[in-house]
PDB file of C-alpha atoms in Angstrom:
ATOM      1  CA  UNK A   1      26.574 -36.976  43.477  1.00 82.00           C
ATOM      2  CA  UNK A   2      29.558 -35.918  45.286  1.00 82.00           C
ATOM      3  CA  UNK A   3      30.966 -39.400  45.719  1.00 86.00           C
ATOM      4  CA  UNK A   4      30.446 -40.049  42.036  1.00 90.00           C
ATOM      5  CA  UNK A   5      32.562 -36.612  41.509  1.00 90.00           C
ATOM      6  CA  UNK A   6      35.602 -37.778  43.241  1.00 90.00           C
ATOM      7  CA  UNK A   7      35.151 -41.551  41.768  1.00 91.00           C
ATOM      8  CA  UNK A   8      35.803 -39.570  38.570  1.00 92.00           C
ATOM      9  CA  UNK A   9      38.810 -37.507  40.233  1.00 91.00           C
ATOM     10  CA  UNK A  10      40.477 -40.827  41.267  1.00 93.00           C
ATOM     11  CA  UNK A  11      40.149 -42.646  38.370  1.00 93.00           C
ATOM     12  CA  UNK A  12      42.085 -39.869  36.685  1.00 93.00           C
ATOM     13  CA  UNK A  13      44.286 -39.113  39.278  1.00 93.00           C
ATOM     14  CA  UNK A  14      45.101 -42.922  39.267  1.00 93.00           C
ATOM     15  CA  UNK A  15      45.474 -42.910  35.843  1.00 94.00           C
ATOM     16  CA  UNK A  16      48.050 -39.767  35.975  1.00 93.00           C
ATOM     17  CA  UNK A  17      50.306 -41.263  38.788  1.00 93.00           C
ATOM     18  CA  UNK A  18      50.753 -44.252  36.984  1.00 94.00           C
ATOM     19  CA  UNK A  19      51.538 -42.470  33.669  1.00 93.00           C
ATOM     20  CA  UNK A  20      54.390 -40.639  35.335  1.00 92.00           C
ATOM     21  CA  UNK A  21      56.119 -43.309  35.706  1.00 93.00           C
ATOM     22  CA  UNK A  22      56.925 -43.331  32.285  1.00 92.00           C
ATOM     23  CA  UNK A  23      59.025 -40.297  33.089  1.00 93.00           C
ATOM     24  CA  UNK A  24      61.755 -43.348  34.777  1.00 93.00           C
ATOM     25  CA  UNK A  25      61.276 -45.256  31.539  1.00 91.00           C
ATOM     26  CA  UNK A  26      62.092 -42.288  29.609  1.00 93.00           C
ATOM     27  CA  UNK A  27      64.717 -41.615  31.753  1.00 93.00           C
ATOM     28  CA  UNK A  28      66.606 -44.779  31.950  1.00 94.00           C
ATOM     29  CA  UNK A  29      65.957 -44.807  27.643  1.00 92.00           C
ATOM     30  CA  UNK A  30      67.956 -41.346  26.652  1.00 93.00           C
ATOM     31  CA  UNK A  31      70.341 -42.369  29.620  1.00 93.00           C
ATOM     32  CA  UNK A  32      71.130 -45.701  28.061  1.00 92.00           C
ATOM     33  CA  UNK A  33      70.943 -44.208  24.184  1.00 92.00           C
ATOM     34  CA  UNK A  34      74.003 -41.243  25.797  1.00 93.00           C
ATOM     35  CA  UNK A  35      75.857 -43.840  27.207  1.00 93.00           C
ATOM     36  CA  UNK A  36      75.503 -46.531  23.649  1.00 92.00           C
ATOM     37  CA  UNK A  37      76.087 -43.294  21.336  1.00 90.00           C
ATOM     38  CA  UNK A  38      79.153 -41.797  23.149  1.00 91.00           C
ATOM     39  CA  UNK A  39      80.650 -44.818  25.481  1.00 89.00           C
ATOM     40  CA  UNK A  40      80.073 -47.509  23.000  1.00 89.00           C
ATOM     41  CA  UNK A  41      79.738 -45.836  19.677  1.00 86.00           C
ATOM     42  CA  UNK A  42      75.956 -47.977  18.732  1.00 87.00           C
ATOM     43  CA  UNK A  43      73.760 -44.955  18.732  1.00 87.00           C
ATOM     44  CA  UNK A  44      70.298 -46.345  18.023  1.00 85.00           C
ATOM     45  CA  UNK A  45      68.035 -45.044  15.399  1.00 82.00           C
ATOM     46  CA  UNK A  46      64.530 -46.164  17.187  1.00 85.00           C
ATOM     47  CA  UNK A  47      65.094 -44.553  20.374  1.00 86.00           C
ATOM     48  CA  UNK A  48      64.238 -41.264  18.392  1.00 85.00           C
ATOM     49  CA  UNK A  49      60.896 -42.320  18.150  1.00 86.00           C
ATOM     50  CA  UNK A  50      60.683 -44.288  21.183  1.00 88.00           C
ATOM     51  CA  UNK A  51      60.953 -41.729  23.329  1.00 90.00           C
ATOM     52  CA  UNK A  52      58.785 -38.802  21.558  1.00 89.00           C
ATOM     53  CA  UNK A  53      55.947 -41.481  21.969  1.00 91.00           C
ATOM     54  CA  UNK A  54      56.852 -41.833  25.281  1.00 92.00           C
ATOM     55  CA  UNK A  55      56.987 -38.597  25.689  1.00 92.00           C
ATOM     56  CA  UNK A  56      53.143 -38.057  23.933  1.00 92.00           C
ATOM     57  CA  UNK A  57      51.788 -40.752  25.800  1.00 93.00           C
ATOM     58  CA  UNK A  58      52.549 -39.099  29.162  1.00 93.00           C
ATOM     59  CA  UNK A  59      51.226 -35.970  28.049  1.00 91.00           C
ATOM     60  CA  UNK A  60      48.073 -37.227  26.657  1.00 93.00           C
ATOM     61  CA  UNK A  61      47.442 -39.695  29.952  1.00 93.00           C
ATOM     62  CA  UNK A  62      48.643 -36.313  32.358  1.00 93.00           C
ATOM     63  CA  UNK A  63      45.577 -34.354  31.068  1.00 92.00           C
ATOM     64  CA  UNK A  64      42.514 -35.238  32.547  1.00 93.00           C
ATOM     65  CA  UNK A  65      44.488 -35.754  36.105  1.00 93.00           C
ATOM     66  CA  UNK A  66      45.727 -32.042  35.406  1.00 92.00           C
ATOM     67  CA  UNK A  67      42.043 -31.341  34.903  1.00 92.00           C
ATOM     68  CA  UNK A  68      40.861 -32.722  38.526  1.00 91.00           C
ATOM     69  CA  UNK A  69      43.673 -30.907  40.215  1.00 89.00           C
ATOM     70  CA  UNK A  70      42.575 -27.498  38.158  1.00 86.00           C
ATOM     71  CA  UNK A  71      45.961 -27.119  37.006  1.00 83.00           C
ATOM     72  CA  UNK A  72      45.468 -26.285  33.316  1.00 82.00           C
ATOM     73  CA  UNK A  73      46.941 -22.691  32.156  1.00 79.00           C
ATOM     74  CA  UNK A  74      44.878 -20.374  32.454  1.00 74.00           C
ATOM     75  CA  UNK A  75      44.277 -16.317  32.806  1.00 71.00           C
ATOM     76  CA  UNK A  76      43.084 -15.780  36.025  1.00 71.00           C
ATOM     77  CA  UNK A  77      44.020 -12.103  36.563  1.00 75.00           C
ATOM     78  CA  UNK A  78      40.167 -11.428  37.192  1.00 80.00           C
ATOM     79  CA  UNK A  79      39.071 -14.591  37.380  1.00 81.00           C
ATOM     80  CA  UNK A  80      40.923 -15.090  40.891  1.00 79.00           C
ATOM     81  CA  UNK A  81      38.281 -11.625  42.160  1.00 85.00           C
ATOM     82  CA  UNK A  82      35.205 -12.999  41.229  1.00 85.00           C
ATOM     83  CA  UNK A  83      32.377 -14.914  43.086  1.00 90.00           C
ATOM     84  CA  UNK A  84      32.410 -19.073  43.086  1.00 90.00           C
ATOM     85  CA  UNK A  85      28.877 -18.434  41.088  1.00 93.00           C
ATOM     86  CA  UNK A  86      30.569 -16.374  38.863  1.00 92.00           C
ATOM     87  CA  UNK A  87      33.630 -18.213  38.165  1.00 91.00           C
ATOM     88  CA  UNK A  88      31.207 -21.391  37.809  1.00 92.00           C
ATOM     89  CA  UNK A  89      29.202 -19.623  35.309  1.00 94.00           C
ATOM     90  CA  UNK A  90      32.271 -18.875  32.875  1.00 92.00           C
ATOM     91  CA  UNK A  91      33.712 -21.970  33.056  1.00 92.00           C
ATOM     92  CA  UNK A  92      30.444 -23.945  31.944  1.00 95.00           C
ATOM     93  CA  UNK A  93      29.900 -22.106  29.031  1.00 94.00           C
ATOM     94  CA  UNK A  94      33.654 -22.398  28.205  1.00 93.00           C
ATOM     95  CA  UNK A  95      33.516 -25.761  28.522  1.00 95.00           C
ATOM     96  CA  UNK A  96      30.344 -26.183  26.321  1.00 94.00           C
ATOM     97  CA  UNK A  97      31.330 -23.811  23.944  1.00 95.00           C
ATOM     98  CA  UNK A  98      35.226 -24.539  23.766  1.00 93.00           C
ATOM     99  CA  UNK A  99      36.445 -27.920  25.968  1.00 94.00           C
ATOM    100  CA  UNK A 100      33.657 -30.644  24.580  1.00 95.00           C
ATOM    101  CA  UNK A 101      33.642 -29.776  21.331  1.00 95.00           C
ATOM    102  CA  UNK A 102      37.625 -30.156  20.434  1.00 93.00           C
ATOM    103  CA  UNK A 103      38.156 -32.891  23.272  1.00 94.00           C
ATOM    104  CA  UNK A 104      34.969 -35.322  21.026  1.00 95.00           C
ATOM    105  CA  UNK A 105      37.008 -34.454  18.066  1.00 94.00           C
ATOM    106  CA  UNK A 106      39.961 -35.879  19.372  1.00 91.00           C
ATOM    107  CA  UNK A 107      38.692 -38.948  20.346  1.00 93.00           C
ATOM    108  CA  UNK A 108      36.741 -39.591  17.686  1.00 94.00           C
ATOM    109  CA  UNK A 109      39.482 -39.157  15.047  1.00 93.00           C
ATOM    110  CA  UNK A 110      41.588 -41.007  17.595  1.00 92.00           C
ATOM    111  CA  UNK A 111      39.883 -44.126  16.969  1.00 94.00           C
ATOM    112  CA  UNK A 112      40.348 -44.042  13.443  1.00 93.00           C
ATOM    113  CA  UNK A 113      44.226 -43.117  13.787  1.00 91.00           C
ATOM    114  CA  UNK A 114      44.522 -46.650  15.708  1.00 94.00           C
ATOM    115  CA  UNK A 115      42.380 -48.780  13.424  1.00 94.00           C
ATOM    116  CA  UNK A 116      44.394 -47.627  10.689  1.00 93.00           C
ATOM    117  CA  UNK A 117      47.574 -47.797  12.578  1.00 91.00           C
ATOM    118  CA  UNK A 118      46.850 -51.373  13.787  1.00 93.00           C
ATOM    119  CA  UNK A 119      45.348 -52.980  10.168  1.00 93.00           C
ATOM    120  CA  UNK A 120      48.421 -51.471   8.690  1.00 90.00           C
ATOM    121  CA  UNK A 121      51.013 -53.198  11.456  1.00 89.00           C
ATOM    122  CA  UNK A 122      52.373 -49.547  11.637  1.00 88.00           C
ATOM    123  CA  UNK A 123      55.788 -49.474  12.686  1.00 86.00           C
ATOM    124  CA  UNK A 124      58.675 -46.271  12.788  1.00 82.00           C
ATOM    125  CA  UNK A 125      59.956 -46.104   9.587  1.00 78.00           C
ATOM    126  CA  UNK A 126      63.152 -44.141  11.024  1.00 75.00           C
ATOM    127  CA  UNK A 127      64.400 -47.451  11.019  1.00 70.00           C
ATOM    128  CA  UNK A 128      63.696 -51.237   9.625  1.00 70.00           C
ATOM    129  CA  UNK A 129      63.735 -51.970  13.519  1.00 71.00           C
ATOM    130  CA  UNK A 130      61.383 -48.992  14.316  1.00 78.00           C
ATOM    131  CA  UNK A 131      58.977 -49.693  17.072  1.00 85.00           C
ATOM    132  CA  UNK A 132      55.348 -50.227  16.170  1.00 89.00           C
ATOM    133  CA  UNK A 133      53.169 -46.665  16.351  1.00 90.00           C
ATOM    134  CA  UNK A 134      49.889 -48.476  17.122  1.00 91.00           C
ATOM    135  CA  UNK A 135      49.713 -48.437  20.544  1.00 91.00           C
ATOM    136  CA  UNK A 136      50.606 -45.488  20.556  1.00 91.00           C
ATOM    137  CA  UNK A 137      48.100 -44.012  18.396  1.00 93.00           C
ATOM    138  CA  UNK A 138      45.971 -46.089  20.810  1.00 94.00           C
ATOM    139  CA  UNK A 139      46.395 -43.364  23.930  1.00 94.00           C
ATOM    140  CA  UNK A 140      44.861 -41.168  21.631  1.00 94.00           C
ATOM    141  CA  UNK A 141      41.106 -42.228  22.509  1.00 95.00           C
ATOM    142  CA  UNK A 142      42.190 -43.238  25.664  1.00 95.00           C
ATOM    143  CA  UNK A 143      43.349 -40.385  26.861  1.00 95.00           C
ATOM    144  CA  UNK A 144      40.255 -38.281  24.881  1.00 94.00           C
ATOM    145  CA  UNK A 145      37.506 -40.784  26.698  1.00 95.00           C
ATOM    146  CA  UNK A 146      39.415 -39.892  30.374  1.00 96.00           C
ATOM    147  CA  UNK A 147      39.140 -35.661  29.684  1.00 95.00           C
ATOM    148  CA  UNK A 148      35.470 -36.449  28.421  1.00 96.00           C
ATOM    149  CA  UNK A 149      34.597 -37.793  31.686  1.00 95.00           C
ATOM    150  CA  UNK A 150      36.134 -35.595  34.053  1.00 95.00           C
ATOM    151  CA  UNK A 151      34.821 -32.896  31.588  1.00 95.00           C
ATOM    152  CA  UNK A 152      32.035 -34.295  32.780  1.00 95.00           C
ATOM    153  CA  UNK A 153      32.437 -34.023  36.411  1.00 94.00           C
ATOM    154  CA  UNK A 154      33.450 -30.631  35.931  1.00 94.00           C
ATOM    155  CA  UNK A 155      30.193 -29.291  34.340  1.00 95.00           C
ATOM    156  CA  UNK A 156      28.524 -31.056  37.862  1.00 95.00           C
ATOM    157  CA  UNK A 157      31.012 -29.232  39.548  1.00 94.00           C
ATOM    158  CA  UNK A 158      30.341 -25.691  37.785  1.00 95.00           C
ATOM    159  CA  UNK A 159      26.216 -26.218  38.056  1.00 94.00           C
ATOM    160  CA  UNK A 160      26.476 -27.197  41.390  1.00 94.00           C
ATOM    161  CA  UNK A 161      28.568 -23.984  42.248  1.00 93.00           C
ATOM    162  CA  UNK A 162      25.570 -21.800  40.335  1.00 93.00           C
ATOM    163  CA  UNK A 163      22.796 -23.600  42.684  1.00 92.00           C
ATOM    164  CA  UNK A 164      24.740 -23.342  45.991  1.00 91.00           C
ATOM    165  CA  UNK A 165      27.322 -20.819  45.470  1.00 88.00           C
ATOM    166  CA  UNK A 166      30.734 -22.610  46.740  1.00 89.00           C
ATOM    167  CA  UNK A 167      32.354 -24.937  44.917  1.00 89.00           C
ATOM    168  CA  UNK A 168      31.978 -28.694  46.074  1.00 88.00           C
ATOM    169  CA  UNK A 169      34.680 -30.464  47.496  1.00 83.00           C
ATOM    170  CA  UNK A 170      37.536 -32.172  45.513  1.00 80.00           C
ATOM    171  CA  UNK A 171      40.172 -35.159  46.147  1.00 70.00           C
ATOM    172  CA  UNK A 172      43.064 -34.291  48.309  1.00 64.00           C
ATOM    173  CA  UNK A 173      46.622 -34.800  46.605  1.00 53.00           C
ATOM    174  CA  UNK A 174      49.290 -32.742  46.007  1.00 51.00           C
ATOM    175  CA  UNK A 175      48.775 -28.615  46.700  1.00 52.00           C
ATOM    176  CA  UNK A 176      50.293 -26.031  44.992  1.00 53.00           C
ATOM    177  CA  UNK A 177      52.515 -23.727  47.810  1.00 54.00           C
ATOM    178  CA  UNK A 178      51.235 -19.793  47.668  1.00 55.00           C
ATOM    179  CA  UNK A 179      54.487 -18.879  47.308  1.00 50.00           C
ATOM    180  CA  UNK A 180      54.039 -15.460  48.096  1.00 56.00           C
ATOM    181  CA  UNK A 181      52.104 -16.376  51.515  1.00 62.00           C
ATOM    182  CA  UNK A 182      54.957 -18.729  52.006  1.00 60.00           C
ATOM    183  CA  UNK A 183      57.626 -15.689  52.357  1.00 60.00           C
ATOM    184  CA  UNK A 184      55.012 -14.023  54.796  1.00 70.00           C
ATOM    185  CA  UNK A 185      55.101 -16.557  56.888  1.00 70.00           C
ATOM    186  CA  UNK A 186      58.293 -17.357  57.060  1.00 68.00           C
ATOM    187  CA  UNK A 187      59.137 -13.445  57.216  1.00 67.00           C
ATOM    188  CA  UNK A 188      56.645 -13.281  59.966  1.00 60.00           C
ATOM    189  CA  UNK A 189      58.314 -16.158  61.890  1.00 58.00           C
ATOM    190  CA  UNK A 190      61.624 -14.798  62.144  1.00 55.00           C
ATOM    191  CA  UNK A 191      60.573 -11.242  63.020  1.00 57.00           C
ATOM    192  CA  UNK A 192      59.282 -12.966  66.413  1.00 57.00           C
ATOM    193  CA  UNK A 193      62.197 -14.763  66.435  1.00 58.00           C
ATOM    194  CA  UNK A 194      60.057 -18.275  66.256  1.00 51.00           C
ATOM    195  CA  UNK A 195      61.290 -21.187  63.727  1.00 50.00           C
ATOM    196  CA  UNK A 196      58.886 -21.860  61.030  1.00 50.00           C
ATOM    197  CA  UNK A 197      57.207 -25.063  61.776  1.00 49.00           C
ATOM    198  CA  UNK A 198      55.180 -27.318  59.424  1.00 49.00           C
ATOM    199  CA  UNK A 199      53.585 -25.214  56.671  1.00 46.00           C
ATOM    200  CA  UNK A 200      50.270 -26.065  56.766  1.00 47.00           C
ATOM    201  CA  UNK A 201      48.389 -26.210  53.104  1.00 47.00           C
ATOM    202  CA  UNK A 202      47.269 -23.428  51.173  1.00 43.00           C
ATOM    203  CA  UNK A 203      43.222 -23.821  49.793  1.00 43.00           C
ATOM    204  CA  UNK A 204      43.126 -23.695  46.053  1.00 46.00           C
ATOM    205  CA  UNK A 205      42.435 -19.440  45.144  1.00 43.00           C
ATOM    206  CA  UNK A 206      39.535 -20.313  42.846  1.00 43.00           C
ATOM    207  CA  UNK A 207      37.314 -22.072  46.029  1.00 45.00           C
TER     208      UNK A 207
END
């Protein structure tokens, strides 16, 4: 079970590392639409639109990698104090009662975006040279299937916590820094008078 668990965490961490690099391509896009609008005095009409989908499609792809990391909002005032069992037991019943339900509606109404989107030929219509909104409207039950199964993985995770009472292990990748233990180190190092070496990683709070 716990290799299938982080065969589901890579799949959407793969699937978030390569959707950031639409953050270049959206770079490069508003770089090159400053330089046409000011420099060269073309602005260009579809870039509007080409970037907010961008800009959506990163989002959308981002969320179920967000998910396997844990790093959705959330209030964890006194969440943070409570047991593993505990904090596995609220989270199951928020995900059955809250996360399944609206993530299934998304997909599901996703699908019907991009079969209207595509039968239509939808394109912009900020411009006659808009770019087409159908693939687009495609990430839309993409992205819902990805958070359904990692939802997934994270109900395993939370009934495995009840049974055993620690939370199984997750993919490495990138950590969060306590900041505040961070200073205390660092404070503690130079009241010795020894430079801070490497600092070593920080376990996530909630495990």
């Amino acid at each position: 079970m716990q290799k299938l668990l982080l065969g589901i965490d890579r799949i959407s961490t793969v699937v978030g590392q390569a959707a950031s690099w639409l953050i270049v391509g959206l770079t490069l896009m508003i770089s090159y639409e400053v330089f046409s609008r000011y420099a060269l005095g073309t602005p260009h009409a579809w870039v509007f639109d080409a970037s907010n989908m961008l800009y959506g499609a990163l989002f959308m792809l981002g969320g179920a990698y967000t998910l396997a990391k844990r790093g959705h909002v959330r209030g964890d005032i006194l969440y943070g104090f409570l047991a593993p069992r505990a904090q596995a037991t609220i989270d199951l019943v928020l995900y059955l009662v809250f996360f399944f339900p609206g993530v299934i509606a998304l997909a599901w109404a996703g699908i019907d975006f991009f079969e209207v989107s595509l039968a239509q030929n939808e394109h912009s219509s900020i411009a006659a040279d808009g770019p087409p909104i159908y693939p687009f409207k495609a990430v839309i039950p993409i992205a819902g299937a990805l958070l359904l199964l990692q939802g997934v993985a994270e109900v395993a995770r939370c009934v495995m916590c009840v049974s055993t009472g620690h939370w199984p292990r997750r993919e490495d990748d990138v950590e969060e820094v306590d900041v505040d233990k961070l200073k205390q180190m660092v404070g503690q190092d130079a009241a010795h008078g020894v430079a801070p070496a490497a600092v070593p990683k920080v376990e996530e709070r909630a495990q």
